[in-house]
Structures are given as C-alpha cells and as structure tokens.
JSON list of C-alpha atoms in Angstrom, two decimals:
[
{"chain": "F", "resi": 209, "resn": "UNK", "atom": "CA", "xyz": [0.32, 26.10, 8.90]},
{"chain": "F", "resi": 210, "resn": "UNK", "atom": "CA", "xyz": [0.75, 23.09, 10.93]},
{"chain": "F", "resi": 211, "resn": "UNK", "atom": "CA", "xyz": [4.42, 23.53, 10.89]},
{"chain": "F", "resi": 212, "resn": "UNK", "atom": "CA", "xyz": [4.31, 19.61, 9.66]},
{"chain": "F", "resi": 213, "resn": "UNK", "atom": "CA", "xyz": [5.51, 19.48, 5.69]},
{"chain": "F", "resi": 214, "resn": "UNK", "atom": "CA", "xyz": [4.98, 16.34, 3.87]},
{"chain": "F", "resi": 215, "resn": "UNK", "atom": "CA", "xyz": [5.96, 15.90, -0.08]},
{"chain": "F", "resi": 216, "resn": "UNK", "atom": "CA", "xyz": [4.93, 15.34, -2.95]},
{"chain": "F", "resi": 217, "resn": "UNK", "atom": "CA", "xyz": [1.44, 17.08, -2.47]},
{"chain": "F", "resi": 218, "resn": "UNK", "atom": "CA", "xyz": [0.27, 15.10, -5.77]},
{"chain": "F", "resi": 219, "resn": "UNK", "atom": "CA", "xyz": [1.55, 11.91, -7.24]},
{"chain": "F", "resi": 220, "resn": "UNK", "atom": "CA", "xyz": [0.16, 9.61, -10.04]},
{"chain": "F", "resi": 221, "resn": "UNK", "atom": "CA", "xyz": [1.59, 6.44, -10.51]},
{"chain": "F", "resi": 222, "resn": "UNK", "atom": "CA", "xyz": [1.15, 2.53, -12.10]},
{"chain": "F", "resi": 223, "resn": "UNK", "atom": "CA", "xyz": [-0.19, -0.36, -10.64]},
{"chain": "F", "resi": 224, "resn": "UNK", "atom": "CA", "xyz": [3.10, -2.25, -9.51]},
{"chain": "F", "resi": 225, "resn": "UNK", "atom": "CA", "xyz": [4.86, 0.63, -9.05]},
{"chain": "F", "resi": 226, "resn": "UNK", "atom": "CA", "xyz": [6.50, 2.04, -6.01]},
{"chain": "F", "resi": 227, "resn": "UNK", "atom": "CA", "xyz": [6.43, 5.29, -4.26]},
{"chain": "F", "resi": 228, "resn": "UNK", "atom": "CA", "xyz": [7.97, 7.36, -1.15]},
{"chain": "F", "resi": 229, "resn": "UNK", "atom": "CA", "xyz": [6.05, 10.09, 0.51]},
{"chain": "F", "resi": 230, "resn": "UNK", "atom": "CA", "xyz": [8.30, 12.14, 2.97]},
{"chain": "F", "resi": 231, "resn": "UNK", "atom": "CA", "xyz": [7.36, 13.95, 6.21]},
{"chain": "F", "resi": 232, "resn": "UNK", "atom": "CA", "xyz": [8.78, 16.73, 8.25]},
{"chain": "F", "resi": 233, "resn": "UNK", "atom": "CA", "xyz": [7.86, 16.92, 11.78]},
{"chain": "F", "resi": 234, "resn": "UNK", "atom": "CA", "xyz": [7.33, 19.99, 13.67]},
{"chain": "F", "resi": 235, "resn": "UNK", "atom": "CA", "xyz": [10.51, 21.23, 14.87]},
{"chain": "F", "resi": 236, "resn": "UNK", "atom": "CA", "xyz": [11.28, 18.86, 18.01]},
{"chain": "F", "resi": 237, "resn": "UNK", "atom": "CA", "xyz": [8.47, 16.63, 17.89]},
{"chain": "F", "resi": 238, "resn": "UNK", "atom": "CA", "xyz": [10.17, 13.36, 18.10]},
{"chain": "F", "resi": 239, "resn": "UNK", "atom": "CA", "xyz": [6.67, 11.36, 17.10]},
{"chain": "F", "resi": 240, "resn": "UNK", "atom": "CA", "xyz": [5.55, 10.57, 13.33]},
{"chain": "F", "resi": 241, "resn": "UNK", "atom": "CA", "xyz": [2.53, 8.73, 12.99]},
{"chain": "F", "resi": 242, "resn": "UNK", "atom": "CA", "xyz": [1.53, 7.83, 9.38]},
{"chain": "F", "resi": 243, "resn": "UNK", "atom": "CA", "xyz": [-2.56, 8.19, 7.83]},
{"chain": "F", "resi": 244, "resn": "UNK", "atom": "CA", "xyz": [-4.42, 6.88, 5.13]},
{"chain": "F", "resi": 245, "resn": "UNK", "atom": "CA", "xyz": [-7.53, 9.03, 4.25]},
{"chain": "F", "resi": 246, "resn": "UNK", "atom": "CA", "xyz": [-9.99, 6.98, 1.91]},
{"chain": "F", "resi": 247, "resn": "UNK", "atom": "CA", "xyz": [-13.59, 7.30, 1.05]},
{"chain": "F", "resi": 248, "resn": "UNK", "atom": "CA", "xyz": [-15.02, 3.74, 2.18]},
{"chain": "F", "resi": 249, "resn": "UNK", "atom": "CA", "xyz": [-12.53, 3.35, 4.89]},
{"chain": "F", "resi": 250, "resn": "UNK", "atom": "CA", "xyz": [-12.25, 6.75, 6.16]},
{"chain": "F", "resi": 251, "resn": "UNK", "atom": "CA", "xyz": [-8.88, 8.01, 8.28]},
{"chain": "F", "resi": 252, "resn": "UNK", "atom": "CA", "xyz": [-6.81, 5.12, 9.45]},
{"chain": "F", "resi": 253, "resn": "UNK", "atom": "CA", "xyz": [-4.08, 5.33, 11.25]},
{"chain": "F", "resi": 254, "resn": "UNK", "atom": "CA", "xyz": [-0.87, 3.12, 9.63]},
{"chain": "F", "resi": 255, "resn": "UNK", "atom": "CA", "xyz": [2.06, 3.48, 12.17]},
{"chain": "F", "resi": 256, "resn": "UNK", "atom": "CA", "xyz": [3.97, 5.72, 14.49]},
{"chain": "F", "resi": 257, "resn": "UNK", "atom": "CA", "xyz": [7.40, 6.05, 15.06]},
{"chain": "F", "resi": 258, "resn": "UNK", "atom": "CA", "xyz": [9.53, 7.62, 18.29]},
{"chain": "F", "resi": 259, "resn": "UNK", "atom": "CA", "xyz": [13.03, 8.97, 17.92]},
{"chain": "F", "resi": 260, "resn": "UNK", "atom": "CA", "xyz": [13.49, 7.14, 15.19]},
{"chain": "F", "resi": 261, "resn": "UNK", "atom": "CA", "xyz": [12.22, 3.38, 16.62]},
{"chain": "F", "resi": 262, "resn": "UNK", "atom": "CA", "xyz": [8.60, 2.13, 15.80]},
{"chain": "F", "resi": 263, "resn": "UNK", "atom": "CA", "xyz": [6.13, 2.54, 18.54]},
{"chain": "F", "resi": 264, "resn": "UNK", "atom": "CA", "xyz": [2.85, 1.59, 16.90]},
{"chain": "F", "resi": 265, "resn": "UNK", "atom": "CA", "xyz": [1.12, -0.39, 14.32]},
{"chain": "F", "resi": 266, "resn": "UNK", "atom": "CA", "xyz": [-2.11, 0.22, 13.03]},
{"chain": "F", "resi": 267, "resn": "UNK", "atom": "CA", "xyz": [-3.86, -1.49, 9.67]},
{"chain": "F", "resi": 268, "resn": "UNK", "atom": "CA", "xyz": [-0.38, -1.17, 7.78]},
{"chain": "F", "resi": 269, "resn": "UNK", "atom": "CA", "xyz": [-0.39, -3.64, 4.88]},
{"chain": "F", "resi": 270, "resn": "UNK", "atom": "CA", "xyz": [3.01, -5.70, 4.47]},
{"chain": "F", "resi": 271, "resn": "UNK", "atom": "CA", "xyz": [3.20, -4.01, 0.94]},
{"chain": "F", "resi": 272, "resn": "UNK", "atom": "CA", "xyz": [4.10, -0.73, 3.10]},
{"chain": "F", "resi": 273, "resn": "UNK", "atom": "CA", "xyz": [6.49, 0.31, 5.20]},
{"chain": "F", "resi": 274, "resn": "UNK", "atom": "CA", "xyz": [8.24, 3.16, 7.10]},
{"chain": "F", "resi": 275, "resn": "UNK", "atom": "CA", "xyz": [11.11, 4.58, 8.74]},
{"chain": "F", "resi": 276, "resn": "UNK", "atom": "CA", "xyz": [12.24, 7.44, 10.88]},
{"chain": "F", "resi": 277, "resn": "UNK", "atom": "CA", "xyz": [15.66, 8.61, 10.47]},
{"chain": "F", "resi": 278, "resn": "UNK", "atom": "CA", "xyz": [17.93, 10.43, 12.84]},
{"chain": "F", "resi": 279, "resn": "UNK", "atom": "CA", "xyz": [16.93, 13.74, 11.69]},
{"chain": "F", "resi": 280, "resn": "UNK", "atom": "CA", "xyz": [13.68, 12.85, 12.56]},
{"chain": "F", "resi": 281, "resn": "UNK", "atom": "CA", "xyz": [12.19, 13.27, 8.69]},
{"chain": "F", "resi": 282, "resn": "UNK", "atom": "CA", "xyz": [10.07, 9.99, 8.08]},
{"chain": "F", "resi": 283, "resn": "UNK", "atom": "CA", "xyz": [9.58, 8.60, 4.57]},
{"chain": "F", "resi": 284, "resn": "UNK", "atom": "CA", "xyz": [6.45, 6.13, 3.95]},
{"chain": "F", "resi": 285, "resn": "UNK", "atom": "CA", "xyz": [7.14, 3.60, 1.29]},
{"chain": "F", "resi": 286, "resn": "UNK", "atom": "CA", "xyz": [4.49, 1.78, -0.86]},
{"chain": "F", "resi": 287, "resn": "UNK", "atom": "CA", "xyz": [5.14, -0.54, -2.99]},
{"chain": "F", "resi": 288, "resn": "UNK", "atom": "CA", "xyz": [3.45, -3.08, -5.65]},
{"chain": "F", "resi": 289, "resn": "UNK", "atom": "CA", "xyz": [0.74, -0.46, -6.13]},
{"chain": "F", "resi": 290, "resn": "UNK", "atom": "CA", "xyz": [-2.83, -1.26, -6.46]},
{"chain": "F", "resi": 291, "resn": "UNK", "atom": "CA", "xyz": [-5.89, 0.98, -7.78]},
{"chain": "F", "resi": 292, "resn": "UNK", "atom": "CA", "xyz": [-7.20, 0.37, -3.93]},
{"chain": "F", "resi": 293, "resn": "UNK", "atom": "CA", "xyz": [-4.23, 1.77, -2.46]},
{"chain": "F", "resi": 294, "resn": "UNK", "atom": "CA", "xyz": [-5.58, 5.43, -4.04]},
{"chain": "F", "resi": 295, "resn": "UNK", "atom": "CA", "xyz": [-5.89, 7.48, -0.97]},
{"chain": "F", "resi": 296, "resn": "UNK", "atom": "CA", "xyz": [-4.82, 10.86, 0.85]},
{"chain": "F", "resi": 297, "resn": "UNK", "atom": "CA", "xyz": [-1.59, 10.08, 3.11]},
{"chain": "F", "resi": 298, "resn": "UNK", "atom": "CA", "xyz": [-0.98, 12.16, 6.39]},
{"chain": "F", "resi": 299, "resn": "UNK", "atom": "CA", "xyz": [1.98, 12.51, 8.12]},
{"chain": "F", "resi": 300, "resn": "UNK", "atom": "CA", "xyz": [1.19, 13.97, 11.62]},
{"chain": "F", "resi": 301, "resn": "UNK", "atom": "CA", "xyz": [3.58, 14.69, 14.84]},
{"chain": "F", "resi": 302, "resn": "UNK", "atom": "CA", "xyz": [3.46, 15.71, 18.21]},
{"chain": "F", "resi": 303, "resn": "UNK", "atom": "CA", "xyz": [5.99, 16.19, 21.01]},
{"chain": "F", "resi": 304, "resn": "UNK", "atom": "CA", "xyz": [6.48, 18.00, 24.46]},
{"chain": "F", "resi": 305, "resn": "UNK", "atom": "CA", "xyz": [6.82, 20.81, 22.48]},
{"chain": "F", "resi": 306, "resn": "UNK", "atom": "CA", "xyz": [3.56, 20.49, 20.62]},
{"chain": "F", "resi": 307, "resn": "UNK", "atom": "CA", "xyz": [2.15, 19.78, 24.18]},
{"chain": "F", "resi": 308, "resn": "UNK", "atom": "CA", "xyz": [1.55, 16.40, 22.98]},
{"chain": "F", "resi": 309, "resn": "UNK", "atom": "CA", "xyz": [-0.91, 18.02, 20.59]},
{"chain": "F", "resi": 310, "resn": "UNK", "atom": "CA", "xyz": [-1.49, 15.78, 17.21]},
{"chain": "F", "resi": 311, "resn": "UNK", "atom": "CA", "xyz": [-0.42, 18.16, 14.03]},
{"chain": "F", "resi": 312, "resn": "UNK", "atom": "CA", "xyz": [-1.59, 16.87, 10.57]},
{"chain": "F", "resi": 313, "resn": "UNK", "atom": "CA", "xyz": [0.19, 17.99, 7.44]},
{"chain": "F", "resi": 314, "resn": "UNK", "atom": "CA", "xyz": [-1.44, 18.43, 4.40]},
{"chain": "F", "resi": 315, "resn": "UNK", "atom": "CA", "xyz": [-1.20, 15.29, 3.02]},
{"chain": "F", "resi": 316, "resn": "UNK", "atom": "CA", "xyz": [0.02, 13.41, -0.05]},
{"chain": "F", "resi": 317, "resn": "UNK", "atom": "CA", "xyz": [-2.46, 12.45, -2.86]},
{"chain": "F", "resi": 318, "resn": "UNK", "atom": "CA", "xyz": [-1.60, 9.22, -4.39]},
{"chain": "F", "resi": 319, "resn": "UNK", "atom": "CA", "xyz": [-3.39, 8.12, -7.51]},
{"chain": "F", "resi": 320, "resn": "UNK", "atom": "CA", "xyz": [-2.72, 4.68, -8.93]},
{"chain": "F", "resi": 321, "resn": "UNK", "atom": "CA", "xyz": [-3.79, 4.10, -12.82]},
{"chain": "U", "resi": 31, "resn": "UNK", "atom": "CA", "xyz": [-10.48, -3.20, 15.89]},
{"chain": "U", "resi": 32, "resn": "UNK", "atom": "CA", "xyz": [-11.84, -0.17, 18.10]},
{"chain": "U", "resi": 33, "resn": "UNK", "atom": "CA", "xyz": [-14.64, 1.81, 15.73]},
{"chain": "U", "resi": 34, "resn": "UNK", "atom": "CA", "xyz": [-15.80, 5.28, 16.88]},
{"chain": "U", "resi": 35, "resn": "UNK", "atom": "CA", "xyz": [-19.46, 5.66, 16.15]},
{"chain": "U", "resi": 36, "resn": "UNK", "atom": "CA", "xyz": [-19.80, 8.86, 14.82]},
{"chain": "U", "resi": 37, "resn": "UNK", "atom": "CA", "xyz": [-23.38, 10.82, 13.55]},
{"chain": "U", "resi": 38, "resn": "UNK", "atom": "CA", "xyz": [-24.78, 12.34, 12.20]},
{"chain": "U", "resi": 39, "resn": "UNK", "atom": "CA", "xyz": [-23.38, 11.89, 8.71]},
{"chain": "U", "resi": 40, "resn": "UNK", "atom": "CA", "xyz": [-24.30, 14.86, 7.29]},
{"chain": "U", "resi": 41, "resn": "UNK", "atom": "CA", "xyz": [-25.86, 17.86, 8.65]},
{"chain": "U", "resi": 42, "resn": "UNK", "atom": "CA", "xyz": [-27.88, 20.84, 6.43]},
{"chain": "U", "resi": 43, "resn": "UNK", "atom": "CA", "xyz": [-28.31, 23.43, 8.21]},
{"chain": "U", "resi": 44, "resn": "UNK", "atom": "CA", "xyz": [-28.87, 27.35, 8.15]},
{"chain": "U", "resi": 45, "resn": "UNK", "atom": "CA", "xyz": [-26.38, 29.93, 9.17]},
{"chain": "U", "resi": 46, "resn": "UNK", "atom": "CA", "xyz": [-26.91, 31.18, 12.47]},
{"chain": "U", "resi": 47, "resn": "UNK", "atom": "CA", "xyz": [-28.36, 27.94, 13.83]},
{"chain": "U", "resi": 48, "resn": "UNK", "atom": "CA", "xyz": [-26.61, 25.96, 16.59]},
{"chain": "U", "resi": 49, "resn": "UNK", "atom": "CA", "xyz": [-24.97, 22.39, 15.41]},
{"chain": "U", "resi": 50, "resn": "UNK", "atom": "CA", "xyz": [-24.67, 19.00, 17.54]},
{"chain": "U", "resi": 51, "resn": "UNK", "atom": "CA", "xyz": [-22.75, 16.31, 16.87]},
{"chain": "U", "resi": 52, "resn": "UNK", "atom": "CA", "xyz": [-21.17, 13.38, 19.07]},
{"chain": "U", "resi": 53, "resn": "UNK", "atom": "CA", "xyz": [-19.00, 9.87, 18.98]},
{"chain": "U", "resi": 54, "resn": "UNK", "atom": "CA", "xyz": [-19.30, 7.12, 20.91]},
{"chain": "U", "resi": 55, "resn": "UNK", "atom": "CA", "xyz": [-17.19, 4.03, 20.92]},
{"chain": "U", "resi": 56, "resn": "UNK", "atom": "CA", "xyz": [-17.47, 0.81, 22.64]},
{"chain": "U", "resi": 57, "resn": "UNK", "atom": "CA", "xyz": [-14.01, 0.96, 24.37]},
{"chain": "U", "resi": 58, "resn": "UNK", "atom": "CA", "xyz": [-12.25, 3.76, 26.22]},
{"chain": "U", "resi": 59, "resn": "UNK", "atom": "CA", "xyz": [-10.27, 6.19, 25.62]},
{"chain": "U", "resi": 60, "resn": "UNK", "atom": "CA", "xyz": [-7.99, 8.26, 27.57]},
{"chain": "U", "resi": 61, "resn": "UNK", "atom": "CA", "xyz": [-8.30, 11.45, 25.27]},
{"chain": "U", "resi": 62, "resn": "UNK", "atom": "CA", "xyz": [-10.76, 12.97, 23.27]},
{"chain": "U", "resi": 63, "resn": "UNK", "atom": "CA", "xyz": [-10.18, 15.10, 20.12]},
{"chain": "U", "resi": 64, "resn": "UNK", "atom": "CA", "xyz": [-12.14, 17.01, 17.42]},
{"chain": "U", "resi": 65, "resn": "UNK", "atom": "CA", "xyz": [-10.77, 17.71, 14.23]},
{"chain": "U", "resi": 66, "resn": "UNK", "atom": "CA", "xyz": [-12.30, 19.53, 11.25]},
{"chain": "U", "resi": 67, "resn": "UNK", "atom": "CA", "xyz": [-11.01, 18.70, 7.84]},
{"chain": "U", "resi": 68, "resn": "UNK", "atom": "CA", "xyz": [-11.10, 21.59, 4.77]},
{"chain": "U", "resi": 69, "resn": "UNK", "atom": "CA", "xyz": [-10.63, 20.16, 1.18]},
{"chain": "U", "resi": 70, "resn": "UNK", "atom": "CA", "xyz": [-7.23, 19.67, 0.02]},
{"chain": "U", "resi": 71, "resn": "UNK", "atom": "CA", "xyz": [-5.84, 20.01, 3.79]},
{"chain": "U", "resi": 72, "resn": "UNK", "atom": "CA", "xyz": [-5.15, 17.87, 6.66]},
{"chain": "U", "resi": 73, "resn": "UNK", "atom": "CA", "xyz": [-7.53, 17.95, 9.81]},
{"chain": "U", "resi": 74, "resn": "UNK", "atom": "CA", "xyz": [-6.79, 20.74, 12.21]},
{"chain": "U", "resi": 75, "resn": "UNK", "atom": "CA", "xyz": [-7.50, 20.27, 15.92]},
{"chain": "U", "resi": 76, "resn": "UNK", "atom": "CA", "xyz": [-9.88, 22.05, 17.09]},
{"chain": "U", "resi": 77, "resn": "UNK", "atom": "CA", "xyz": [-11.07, 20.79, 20.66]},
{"chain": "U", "resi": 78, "resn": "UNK", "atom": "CA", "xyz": [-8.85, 18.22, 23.18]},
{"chain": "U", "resi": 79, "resn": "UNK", "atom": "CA", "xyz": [-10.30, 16.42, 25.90]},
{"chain": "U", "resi": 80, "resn": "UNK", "atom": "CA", "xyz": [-8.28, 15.08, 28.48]},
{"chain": "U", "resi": 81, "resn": "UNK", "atom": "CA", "xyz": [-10.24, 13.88, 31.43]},
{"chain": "U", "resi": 82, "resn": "UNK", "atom": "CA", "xyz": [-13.76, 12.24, 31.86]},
{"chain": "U", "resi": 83, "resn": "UNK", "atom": "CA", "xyz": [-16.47, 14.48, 31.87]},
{"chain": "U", "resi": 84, "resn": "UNK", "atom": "CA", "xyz": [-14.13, 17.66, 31.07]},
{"chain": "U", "resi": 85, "resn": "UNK", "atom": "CA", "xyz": [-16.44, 20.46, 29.20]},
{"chain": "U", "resi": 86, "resn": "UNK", "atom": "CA", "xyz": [-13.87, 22.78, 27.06]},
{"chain": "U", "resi": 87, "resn": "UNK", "atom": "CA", "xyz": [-14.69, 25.60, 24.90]},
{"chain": "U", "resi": 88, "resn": "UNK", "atom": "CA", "xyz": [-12.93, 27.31, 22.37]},
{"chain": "U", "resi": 89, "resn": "UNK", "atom": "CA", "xyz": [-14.80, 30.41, 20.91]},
{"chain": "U", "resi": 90, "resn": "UNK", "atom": "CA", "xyz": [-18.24, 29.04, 19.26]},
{"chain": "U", "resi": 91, "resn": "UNK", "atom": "CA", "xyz": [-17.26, 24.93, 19.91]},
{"chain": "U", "resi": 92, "resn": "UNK", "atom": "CA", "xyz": [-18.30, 23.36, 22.96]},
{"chain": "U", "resi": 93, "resn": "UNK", "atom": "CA", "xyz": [-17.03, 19.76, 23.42]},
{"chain": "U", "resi": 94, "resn": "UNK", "atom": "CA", "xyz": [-17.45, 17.58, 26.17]},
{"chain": "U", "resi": 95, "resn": "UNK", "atom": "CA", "xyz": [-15.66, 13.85, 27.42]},
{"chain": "U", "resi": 96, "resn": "UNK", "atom": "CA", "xyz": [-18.45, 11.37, 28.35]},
{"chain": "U", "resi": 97, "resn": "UNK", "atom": "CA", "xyz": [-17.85, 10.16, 31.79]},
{"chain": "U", "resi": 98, "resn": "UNK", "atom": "CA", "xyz": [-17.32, 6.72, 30.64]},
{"chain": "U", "resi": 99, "resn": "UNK", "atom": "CA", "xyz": [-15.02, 7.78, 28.31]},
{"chain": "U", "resi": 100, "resn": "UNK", "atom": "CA", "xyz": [-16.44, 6.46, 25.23]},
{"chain": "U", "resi": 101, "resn": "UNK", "atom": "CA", "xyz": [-18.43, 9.01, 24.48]},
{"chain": "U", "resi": 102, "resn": "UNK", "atom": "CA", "xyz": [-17.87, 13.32, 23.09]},
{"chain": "U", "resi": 103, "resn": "UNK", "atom": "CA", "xyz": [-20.31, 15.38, 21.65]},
{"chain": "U", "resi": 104, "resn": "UNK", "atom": "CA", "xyz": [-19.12, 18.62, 20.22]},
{"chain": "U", "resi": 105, "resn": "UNK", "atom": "CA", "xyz": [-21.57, 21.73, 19.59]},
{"chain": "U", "resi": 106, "resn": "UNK", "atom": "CA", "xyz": [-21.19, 24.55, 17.38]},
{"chain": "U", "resi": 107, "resn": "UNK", "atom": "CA", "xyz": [-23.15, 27.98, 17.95]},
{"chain": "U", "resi": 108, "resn": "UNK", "atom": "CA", "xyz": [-24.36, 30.62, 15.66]},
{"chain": "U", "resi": 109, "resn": "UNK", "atom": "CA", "xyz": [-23.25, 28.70, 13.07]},
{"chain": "U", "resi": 110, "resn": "UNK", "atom": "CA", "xyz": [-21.23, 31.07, 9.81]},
{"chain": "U", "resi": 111, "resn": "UNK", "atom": "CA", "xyz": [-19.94, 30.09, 6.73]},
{"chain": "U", "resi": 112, "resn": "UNK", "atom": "CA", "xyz": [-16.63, 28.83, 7.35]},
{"chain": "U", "resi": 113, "resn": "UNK", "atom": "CA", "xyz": [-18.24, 26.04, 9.72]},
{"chain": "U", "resi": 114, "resn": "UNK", "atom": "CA", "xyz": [-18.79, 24.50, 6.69]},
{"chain": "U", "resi": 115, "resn": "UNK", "atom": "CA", "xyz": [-16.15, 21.63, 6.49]},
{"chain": "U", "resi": 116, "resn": "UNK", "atom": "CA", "xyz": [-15.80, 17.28, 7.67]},
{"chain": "U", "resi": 117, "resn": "UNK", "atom": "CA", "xyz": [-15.78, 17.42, 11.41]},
{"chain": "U", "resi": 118, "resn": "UNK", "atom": "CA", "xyz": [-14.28, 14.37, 13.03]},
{"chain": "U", "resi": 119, "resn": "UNK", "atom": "CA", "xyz": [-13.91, 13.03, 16.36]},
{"chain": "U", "resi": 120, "resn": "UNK", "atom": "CA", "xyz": [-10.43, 10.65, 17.50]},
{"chain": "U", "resi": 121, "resn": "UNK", "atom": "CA", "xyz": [-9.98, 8.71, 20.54]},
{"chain": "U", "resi": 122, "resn": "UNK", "atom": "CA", "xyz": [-6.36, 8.54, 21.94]},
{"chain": "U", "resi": 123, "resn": "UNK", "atom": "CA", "xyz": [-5.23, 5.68, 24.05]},
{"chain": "U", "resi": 124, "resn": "UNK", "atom": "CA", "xyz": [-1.67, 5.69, 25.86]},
{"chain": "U", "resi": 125, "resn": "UNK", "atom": "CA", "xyz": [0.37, 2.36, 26.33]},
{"chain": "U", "resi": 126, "resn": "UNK", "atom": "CA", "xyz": [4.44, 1.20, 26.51]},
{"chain": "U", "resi": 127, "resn": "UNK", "atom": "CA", "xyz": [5.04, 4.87, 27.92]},
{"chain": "U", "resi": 128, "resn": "UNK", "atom": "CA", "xyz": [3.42, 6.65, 24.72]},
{"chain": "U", "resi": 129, "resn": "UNK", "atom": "CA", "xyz": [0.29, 7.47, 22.89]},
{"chain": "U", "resi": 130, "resn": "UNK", "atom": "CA", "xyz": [-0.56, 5.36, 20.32]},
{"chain": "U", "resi": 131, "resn": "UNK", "atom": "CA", "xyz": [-2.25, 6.61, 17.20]},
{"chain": "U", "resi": 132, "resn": "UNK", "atom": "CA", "xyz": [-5.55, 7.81, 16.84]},
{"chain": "U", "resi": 133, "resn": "UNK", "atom": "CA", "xyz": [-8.54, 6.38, 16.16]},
{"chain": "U", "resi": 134, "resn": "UNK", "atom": "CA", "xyz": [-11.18, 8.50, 13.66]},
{"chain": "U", "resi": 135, "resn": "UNK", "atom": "CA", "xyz": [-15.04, 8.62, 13.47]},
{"chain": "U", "resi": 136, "resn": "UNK", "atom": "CA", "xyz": [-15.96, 8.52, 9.80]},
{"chain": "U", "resi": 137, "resn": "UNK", "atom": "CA", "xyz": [-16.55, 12.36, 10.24]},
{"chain": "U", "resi": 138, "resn": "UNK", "atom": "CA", "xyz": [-19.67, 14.56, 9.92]},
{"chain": "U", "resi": 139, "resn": "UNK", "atom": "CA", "xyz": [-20.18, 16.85, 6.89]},
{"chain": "U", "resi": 140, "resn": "UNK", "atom": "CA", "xyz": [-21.27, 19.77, 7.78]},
{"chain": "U", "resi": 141, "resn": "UNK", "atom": "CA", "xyz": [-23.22, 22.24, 4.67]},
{"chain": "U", "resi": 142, "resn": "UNK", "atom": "CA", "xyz": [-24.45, 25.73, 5.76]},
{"chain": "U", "resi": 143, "resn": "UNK", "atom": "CA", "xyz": [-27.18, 26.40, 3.27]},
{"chain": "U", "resi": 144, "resn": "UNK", "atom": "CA", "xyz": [-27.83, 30.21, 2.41]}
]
C-alpha cells in the first residue's frame, strides 16, 4: 500500500461526457502529480501541483484540468470525452516525508464507449 | 519532448537466470528511478538514483546512474517468479525550487518461463 488512494478504481463513460477522478496524497506530501497510462503512448506525466498551486505541466490536453485543494486531495477533471482518452490515470505524491520518494496509487480506469 | 530510450521490450527468460535491462535518454537527468508495474496496480519504486555514476542495490536489483546522466541499467539476479511484471525506468529533473514530473521509458516486460 502506497499510502496514496485515488477513486473510482473503474469508470465507464460516453463520448462527450465528463468525469472527476480524485486523489489522496500520502499523509503530508504536499506534491500531486497527475499520469496517464496508455498502450501506444505509454506513462505520461499530465501535471503536478504544490500546496495547492500548479508547479508543472506535462502533455495535459486543454479538455483536462486539475486542482489541488487546501486539504491537499486533488481531483483530475476530463471533459468532452473521446474513445482516445481510454487510459489508466495515476495520481502519485511525494514530500519531505516521503523523502521526496514518488508514490503511485493504483490508478483509475477510464473507459469511454 | 525528452524520450527515455528504453530496451529491451520484452525479455523471456528462465527462472534462476540473471536479467539486464537499461535507459538511455538524450538529455539529463538529475535522478534516476526504476519502477516495476503489476497488473491492475500502479508502479512501485523499486531502485532511486541520485548522483552520476551511483551503483545501489536493493536485495536481487542492481541499478546504476550513467555518468553522463542519461543513461541506467538495472540488473536482476537469480531471477523467481514474482520478477515477472513491466519494469520501467523515469528520469527526474528539478527546476523553480521543485522536481518536476517524471519522465517514463515505455517499460520492459519481463516473462519468466517455467
């Protein structure tokens, strides 16, 4: 257990549609970085926030976005869905008290019909 | 973007035997990591590499951090059965104070064959 909890585990969804995956960060990691796991492309790494500001942007489409609130929970949001945007979604975290360590969670499986 | 060369691909090999596989990238990095990756879960560190030309073990994995720094090879001995898994290698760079996110090889399956 990574200690980093991320829900729903499974979710199956329309094309157009719009979806929120939620994170948990390992207690006192102040860092949430955001993966999308695909076959062709492989892990990529979407965006990373820091107390709650963004720090880093990777290939994020404009379709998506993220936030960190003050609890430090992060919630991706992905909207006008697309059959390509079928993927596994990591949330990951690290802090002084991970020892700057990356922790994956488990990911979010998102199928689009 | 930065790309992490990663191979092989695949590997088949037999339990017991010893198991090579490495990254390099064309730019630097100033951390090295190696995940591996069971189905249904997220990738689990297994090996991180902090300075150039650092050689860290942890039990059976062996992992070193090229001295240009855009290179890792990882080695697994005596290979068992829960080897078996995608093994990937990341490259960390730190800017504006932080570390930004990682960047992944495309992985290497590894299949233990009875």
């Amino acid at each position: 257990d990574s200690g980093v909890t991320q829900t729903p585990k499974h979710l199956i969804t329309a094309t157009g549609q719009r979806v929120t995956l939620r994170c948990s960060p390992r207690s006192g990691d102040l860092s949430v970085y955001w993966y999308q796991q695909s076959l062709d492309q492989g892990l990529q790494f979407l965006i990373q926030y820091y107390n709650g500001e963004e720090r880093a942007k990777g290939n994020i489409l404009e379709r998506f976005s993220a936030q960190q609130f003050p609890d430090l929970h992060s919630e991706l949001n992905l909207s006008s869905l697309e059959l390509g945007d079928s993927a596994l979604y990591f949330c990951a975290s690290t802090g002084i008290n991970s020892g700057n360590t990356i922790y994956f969670g488990e990911g979010s499986w998102l199928t689009v019909v | 973007g930065q790309q992490l060369n990663q191979s092989p691909q695949s590997m088949f090999i037999q339990e017991g035997e010893d198991v090579s596989m490495n990254c390099t990238s064309s730019s630097i990095f100033n951390t090295w990591l190696w995940y591996k990756q069971d189905p249904g879960e997220g990738p689990v560190l297994l090996i991180a590499l902090y300075k150039a030309g650092e050689l860290t073990s942890n039990g059976r994995l062996t992992a070193q951090f090229g001295i240009t720094r855009k290179d890792s090879f990882l080695n697994i001995s005596a290979s068992i059965p829960s080897d078996v898994g995608i093994y990937f290698c990341a490259g960390q760079q730190y800017s504006g104070g932080g570390a930004d996110g990682l960047t992944f090889g495309k992985g290497t399956h590894l299949i233990i064959q009875p």
